[in-house]
Structures are given as structure tokens and as C-alpha cells.
mmCIF file of C-alpha atoms and ligand atoms in Angstrom:
data_model
loop_
_atom_site.group_PDB
_atom_site.id
_atom_site.type_symbol
_atom_site.label_atom_id
_atom_site.label_comp_id
_atom_site.label_asym_id
_atom_site.label_seq_id
_atom_site.Cartn_x
_atom_site.Cartn_y
_atom_site.Cartn_z
ATOM 1 C CA UNK A 1 127.145 75.062 44.625
ATOM 2 C CA UNK A 2 124.814 72.074 44.459
ATOM 3 C CA UNK A 3 125.261 71.331 48.185
ATOM 4 C CA UNK A 4 124.070 74.799 49.092
ATOM 5 C CA UNK A 5 120.953 74.369 47.022
ATOM 6 C CA UNK A 6 120.186 70.933 48.491
ATOM 7 C CA UNK A 7 120.727 72.277 52.035
ATOM 8 C CA UNK A 8 118.371 75.172 51.359
ATOM 9 C CA UNK A 9 115.759 72.695 50.157
ATOM 10 C CA UNK A 10 116.247 70.507 53.219
ATOM 11 C CA UNK A 11 117.363 67.543 51.103
ATOM 12 C CA UNK A 12 120.004 65.295 52.675
ATOM 13 C CA UNK A 13 123.302 65.157 50.818
ATOM 14 C CA UNK A 14 126.909 64.062 51.208
ATOM 15 C CA UNK A 15 130.026 65.341 49.437
ATOM 16 C CA UNK A 16 131.715 62.392 47.769
ATOM 17 C CA UNK A 17 135.492 62.491 47.762
ATOM 18 C CA UNK A 18 136.413 58.902 46.930
ATOM 19 C CA UNK A 19 135.013 56.335 44.520
ATOM 20 C CA UNK A 20 134.519 53.884 47.372
ATOM 21 C CA UNK A 21 131.820 56.172 48.848
ATOM 22 C CA UNK A 22 129.701 55.966 45.705
ATOM 23 C CA UNK A 23 128.309 52.563 46.609
ATOM 24 C CA UNK A 24 126.672 54.022 49.726
ATOM 25 C CA UNK A 25 124.749 56.939 48.182
ATOM 26 C CA UNK A 26 121.218 57.093 46.822
ATOM 27 C CA UNK A 27 121.951 59.402 43.902
ATOM 28 C CA UNK A 28 124.729 61.541 42.479
ATOM 29 C CA UNK A 29 125.202 65.063 41.104
ATOM 30 C CA UNK A 30 128.234 65.482 38.884
ATOM 31 C CA UNK A 31 129.164 69.177 38.935
ATOM 32 C CA UNK A 32 130.581 71.466 36.303
ATOM 33 C CA UNK A 33 134.290 72.162 35.980
ATOM 34 C CA UNK A 34 136.756 71.031 33.369
ATOM 35 C CA UNK A 35 135.772 67.654 32.009
ATOM 36 C CA UNK A 36 139.331 66.854 30.913
ATOM 37 C CA UNK A 37 140.574 67.370 34.481
ATOM 38 C CA UNK A 38 137.706 65.375 35.943
ATOM 39 C CA UNK A 39 138.516 62.497 33.606
ATOM 40 C CA UNK A 40 141.887 62.053 35.298
ATOM 41 C CA UNK A 41 140.121 61.072 38.523
ATOM 42 C CA UNK A 42 138.004 58.584 36.682
ATOM 43 C CA UNK A 43 140.894 56.348 35.741
ATOM 44 C CA UNK A 44 142.743 56.856 39.050
ATOM 45 C CA UNK A 45 140.253 55.478 41.548
ATOM 46 C CA UNK A 46 137.882 53.547 39.319
ATOM 47 C CA UNK A 47 135.414 56.397 39.685
ATOM 48 C CA UNK A 48 134.087 55.968 36.163
ATOM 49 C CA UNK A 49 133.296 52.279 36.814
ATOM 50 C CA UNK A 50 131.646 53.136 40.145
ATOM 51 C CA UNK A 51 129.393 55.722 38.452
ATOM 52 C CA UNK A 52 128.468 53.215 35.774
ATOM 53 C CA UNK A 53 127.501 50.750 38.495
ATOM 54 C CA UNK A 54 125.401 53.408 40.182
ATOM 55 C CA UNK A 55 123.442 54.051 36.985
ATOM 56 C CA UNK A 56 123.090 50.287 36.315
ATOM 57 C CA UNK A 57 121.663 49.945 39.830
ATOM 58 C CA UNK A 58 118.954 52.445 38.861
ATOM 59 C CA UNK A 59 120.180 55.267 41.088
ATOM 60 C CA UNK A 60 119.573 58.781 39.720
ATOM 61 C CA UNK A 61 122.616 60.604 38.393
ATOM 62 C CA UNK A 62 122.534 64.259 37.352
ATOM 63 C CA UNK A 63 125.389 65.822 35.374
ATOM 64 C CA UNK A 64 125.659 69.595 34.991
ATOM 65 C CA UNK A 65 127.817 71.100 32.240
ATOM 66 C CA UNK A 66 131.133 69.197 32.439
ATOM 67 C CA UNK A 67 129.134 66.498 34.292
ATOM 68 C CA UNK A 68 126.843 66.222 31.257
ATOM 69 C CA UNK A 69 129.880 65.941 28.973
ATOM 70 C CA UNK A 70 131.223 63.063 31.053
ATOM 71 C CA UNK A 71 127.890 61.187 30.864
ATOM 72 C CA UNK A 72 127.431 61.560 27.102
ATOM 73 C CA UNK A 73 127.742 58.840 24.504
ATOM 74 C CA UNK A 74 129.602 61.095 22.065
ATOM 75 C CA UNK A 75 131.792 64.152 22.785
ATOM 76 C CA UNK A 76 132.775 66.576 20.037
ATOM 77 C CA UNK A 77 135.322 69.423 19.851
ATOM 78 C CA UNK A 78 137.409 67.328 20.403
ATOM 79 C CA UNK A 79 136.359 63.781 21.109
ATOM 80 C CA UNK A 80 137.414 62.521 24.546
ATOM 81 C CA UNK A 81 136.807 59.710 27.029
ATOM 82 C CA UNK A 82 133.253 59.559 28.398
ATOM 83 C CA UNK A 83 130.981 57.218 30.270
ATOM 84 C CA UNK A 84 128.468 56.763 27.464
ATOM 85 C CA UNK A 85 125.518 56.543 29.875
ATOM 86 C CA UNK A 86 123.362 59.107 28.094
ATOM 87 C CA UNK A 87 122.566 58.854 24.358
ATOM 88 C CA UNK A 88 123.483 62.373 23.271
ATOM 89 C CA UNK A 89 126.240 63.971 21.226
ATOM 90 C CA UNK A 90 127.565 67.003 22.996
ATOM 91 C CA UNK A 91 129.948 69.661 21.704
ATOM 92 C CA UNK A 92 132.317 71.207 24.227
ATOM 93 C CA UNK A 93 132.764 75.004 24.503
ATOM 94 C CA UNK A 94 130.199 75.309 21.759
ATOM 95 C CA UNK A 95 129.130 78.924 22.308
ATOM 96 C CA UNK A 96 132.546 80.143 21.159
ATOM 97 C CA UNK A 97 135.208 82.133 22.952
ATOM 98 C CA UNK A 98 133.470 85.480 22.695
ATOM 99 C CA UNK A 99 130.574 84.089 24.774
ATOM 100 C CA UNK A 100 132.485 82.736 27.768
ATOM 101 C CA UNK A 101 129.436 82.842 29.998
ATOM 102 C CA UNK A 102 125.929 84.125 29.698
ATOM 103 C CA UNK A 103 122.631 84.215 31.516
ATOM 104 C CA UNK A 104 119.669 83.288 29.332
ATOM 105 C CA UNK A 105 116.072 82.298 29.768
ATOM 106 C CA UNK A 106 114.804 78.883 28.866
ATOM 107 C CA UNK A 107 111.700 76.747 29.245
ATOM 108 C CA UNK A 108 111.301 73.532 31.220
ATOM 109 C CA UNK A 109 107.493 73.208 31.040
ATOM 110 C CA UNK A 110 107.286 69.958 33.018
ATOM 111 C CA UNK A 111 109.370 71.430 35.874
ATOM 112 C CA UNK A 112 108.194 75.010 36.057
ATOM 113 C CA UNK A 113 105.335 77.062 34.625
ATOM 114 C CA UNK A 114 107.649 80.099 34.261
ATOM 115 C CA UNK A 115 110.814 80.433 32.234
ATOM 116 C CA UNK A 116 114.015 79.596 34.165
ATOM 117 C CA UNK A 117 117.082 81.730 34.374
ATOM 118 C CA UNK A 118 119.950 79.628 32.995
ATOM 119 C CA UNK A 119 123.637 80.297 33.605
ATOM 120 C CA UNK A 120 125.982 78.980 30.890
ATOM 121 C CA UNK A 121 129.731 78.887 31.570
ATOM 122 C CA UNK A 122 131.974 77.778 28.726
ATOM 123 C CA UNK A 123 129.017 75.581 28.085
ATOM 124 C CA UNK A 124 128.554 72.697 25.688
ATOM 125 C CA UNK A 125 125.689 72.343 23.213
ATOM 126 C CA UNK A 126 123.734 69.097 22.779
ATOM 127 C CA UNK A 127 123.898 68.414 19.057
ATOM 128 C CA UNK A 128 122.070 65.089 18.912
ATOM 129 C CA UNK A 129 119.482 63.519 21.165
ATOM 130 C CA UNK A 130 119.002 59.764 20.952
ATOM 131 C CA UNK A 131 115.602 58.049 20.659
ATOM 132 C CA UNK A 132 115.291 57.153 24.304
ATOM 133 C CA UNK A 133 116.180 60.622 25.535
ATOM 134 C CA UNK A 134 113.535 63.122 26.646
ATOM 135 C CA UNK A 135 114.127 66.833 26.256
ATOM 136 C CA UNK A 136 112.902 68.527 29.436
ATOM 137 C CA UNK A 137 114.292 71.980 28.820
ATOM 138 C CA UNK A 138 115.186 74.203 25.914
ATOM 139 C CA UNK A 139 116.887 77.518 25.500
ATOM 140 C CA UNK A 140 117.118 79.370 22.193
ATOM 141 C CA UNK A 141 115.461 76.339 20.643
ATOM 142 C CA UNK A 142 118.244 73.974 21.721
ATOM 143 C CA UNK A 143 117.933 71.124 24.251
ATOM 144 C CA UNK A 144 119.607 72.144 27.514
ATOM 145 C CA UNK A 145 118.031 69.689 30.015
ATOM 146 C CA UNK A 146 117.643 66.060 28.981
ATOM 147 C CA UNK A 147 116.768 62.783 30.649
ATOM 148 C CA UNK A 148 117.221 59.119 29.808
ATOM 149 C CA UNK A 149 115.822 56.839 32.470
ATOM 150 C CA UNK A 150 117.631 57.631 35.706
ATOM 151 C CA UNK A 151 120.222 59.862 34.033
ATOM 152 C CA UNK A 152 119.590 63.617 33.930
ATOM 153 C CA UNK A 153 121.880 66.241 32.339
ATOM 154 C CA UNK A 154 121.920 70.013 32.011
ATOM 155 C CA UNK A 155 124.262 72.149 29.958
ATOM 156 C CA UNK A 156 123.640 75.080 32.292
ATOM 157 C CA UNK A 157 124.201 75.586 36.039
ATOM 158 C CA UNK A 158 120.899 75.401 37.942
ATOM 159 C CA UNK A 159 122.804 75.636 41.249
ATOM 160 C CA UNK A 160 123.850 79.217 40.443
ATOM 161 C CA UNK A 161 120.350 80.673 40.393
ATOM 162 C CA UNK A 162 117.698 81.006 43.066
ATOM 163 C CA UNK A 163 115.171 78.756 41.336
ATOM 164 C CA UNK A 164 114.970 75.283 42.865
ATOM 165 C CA UNK A 165 112.918 73.713 40.065
ATOM 166 C CA UNK A 166 115.626 71.536 38.531
ATOM 167 C CA UNK A 167 117.020 70.320 41.859
ATOM 168 C CA UNK A 168 113.542 69.673 43.096
ATOM 169 C CA UNK A 169 112.897 67.528 40.039
ATOM 170 C CA UNK A 170 116.093 65.561 40.657
ATOM 171 C CA UNK A 171 115.396 65.071 44.387
ATOM 172 C CA UNK A 172 111.870 63.873 43.602
ATOM 173 C CA UNK A 173 113.361 61.455 41.070
ATOM 174 C CA UNK A 174 115.677 60.190 43.819
ATOM 175 C CA UNK A 175 112.788 59.591 46.176
ATOM 176 C CA UNK A 176 111.000 57.228 43.798
HETATM 177 N N1 LIG B 201 134.153 73.870 29.214
HETATM 178 C C1 LIG B 201 134.077 72.796 30.187
HETATM 179 C C2 LIG B 201 134.426 71.453 29.517
HETATM 180 O O1 LIG B 201 134.465 71.372 28.350
HETATM 181 C C3 LIG B 201 132.739 72.751 30.850
HETATM 182 C C4 LIG B 201 132.442 74.030 31.604
HETATM 183 C C5 LIG B 201 131.568 73.894 32.792
HETATM 184 O O2 LIG B 201 131.389 72.824 33.396
HETATM 185 N N2 LIG B 201 131.042 74.992 33.229
HETATM 186 O O3 LIG B 201 134.635 70.508 30.143
#
């Protein structure tokens, strides 16, 4: 869980339950899960609009797995609603059914000198990276950690490993 990681790092955090709370926070982590289910909350409480406002205000937002899908500009397999805050095309469940989840090693040279363990769970694959998007991490040659301005997205789950590198990067981004 992201909260556990932040607590371990001594970084302050708050679990957000309602869209109205988004205006008060300094940054946001959108967790994994099922993006189609998460979308239902977006329309209900105006959560989608509140997240857009957060990004427009320059606050850092980090989406992991389903969170990355929600942030993308284009979603494939199939297409679905999204916030369009990150110029990538992302394909859902792209590793196929036989690879439901896997632990791989990838490189994020700017974040860590050593390879990172990366947990993929029914993970998407980033198929296109827009011009303004920086690739911070790769695994098997594919981009798995990307950044566009104050928006960060990972197709893996950094909160499920011991390594704090990705969260540390996000927290430092939030402190600027
Ligand atoms: N398969 C999920 C989706 O398409 C994402 C899985 C995850 O967040 N671990 O929304």
C-alpha cells in the first residue's frame, strides 16, 4: 500500500475519500485497482474534475497501474473514459491472460543506480509516449515509468516492493 510506504519514509500523507478533500492536499497518488470501477467514482462526485484542477494547479499527481490508465490521453483494449492529463497511449491488460502478474527487473537510472524490482499485476503497457513525456524507467525495453511536468505514472506497483526509490522521487517532486 502506498500509505505504508510513505509512513515508512516519514512522509506526511492523508487518505482521500471524497473529491472535496482534493483541494486541500499537496499531491496525489492514484493507486492500482480496476480502472473501470474507479471511473464510476469520477462521474459521481466530480472526482475527475477535481483531479484535473489539482494538475492544473501544478500539484504532483502519481498514477500507478490503473491510476496510470486513468491519467492517460488514450486508452486501448478497449478505449474508455480517461482524464487525458498525460500524453501517452496505454493498452490495458497488455501482458495477456497467461501472465496475470509477474515480478521483473527494470532500470530507472535517474532514480536509482541499481535495477528495481517491479511488480506487474494485470498490467498495462505504454504503447506511445508523446513529445513532452520523459521516460524515467524501462523494463524489457518498454517504458514503465513516465513523467510529463507534474504528472508521474508507473505501470508497475512500486508500493509492493521494499525499494523506496520511486516514492522518494515523487515525494521530492512534491516538496519543490
Ligand atoms: N487491469 C487493470 C485495469 O485495466 C489494472 C490493474 C492494476 O491496477 N493492477 O484497469
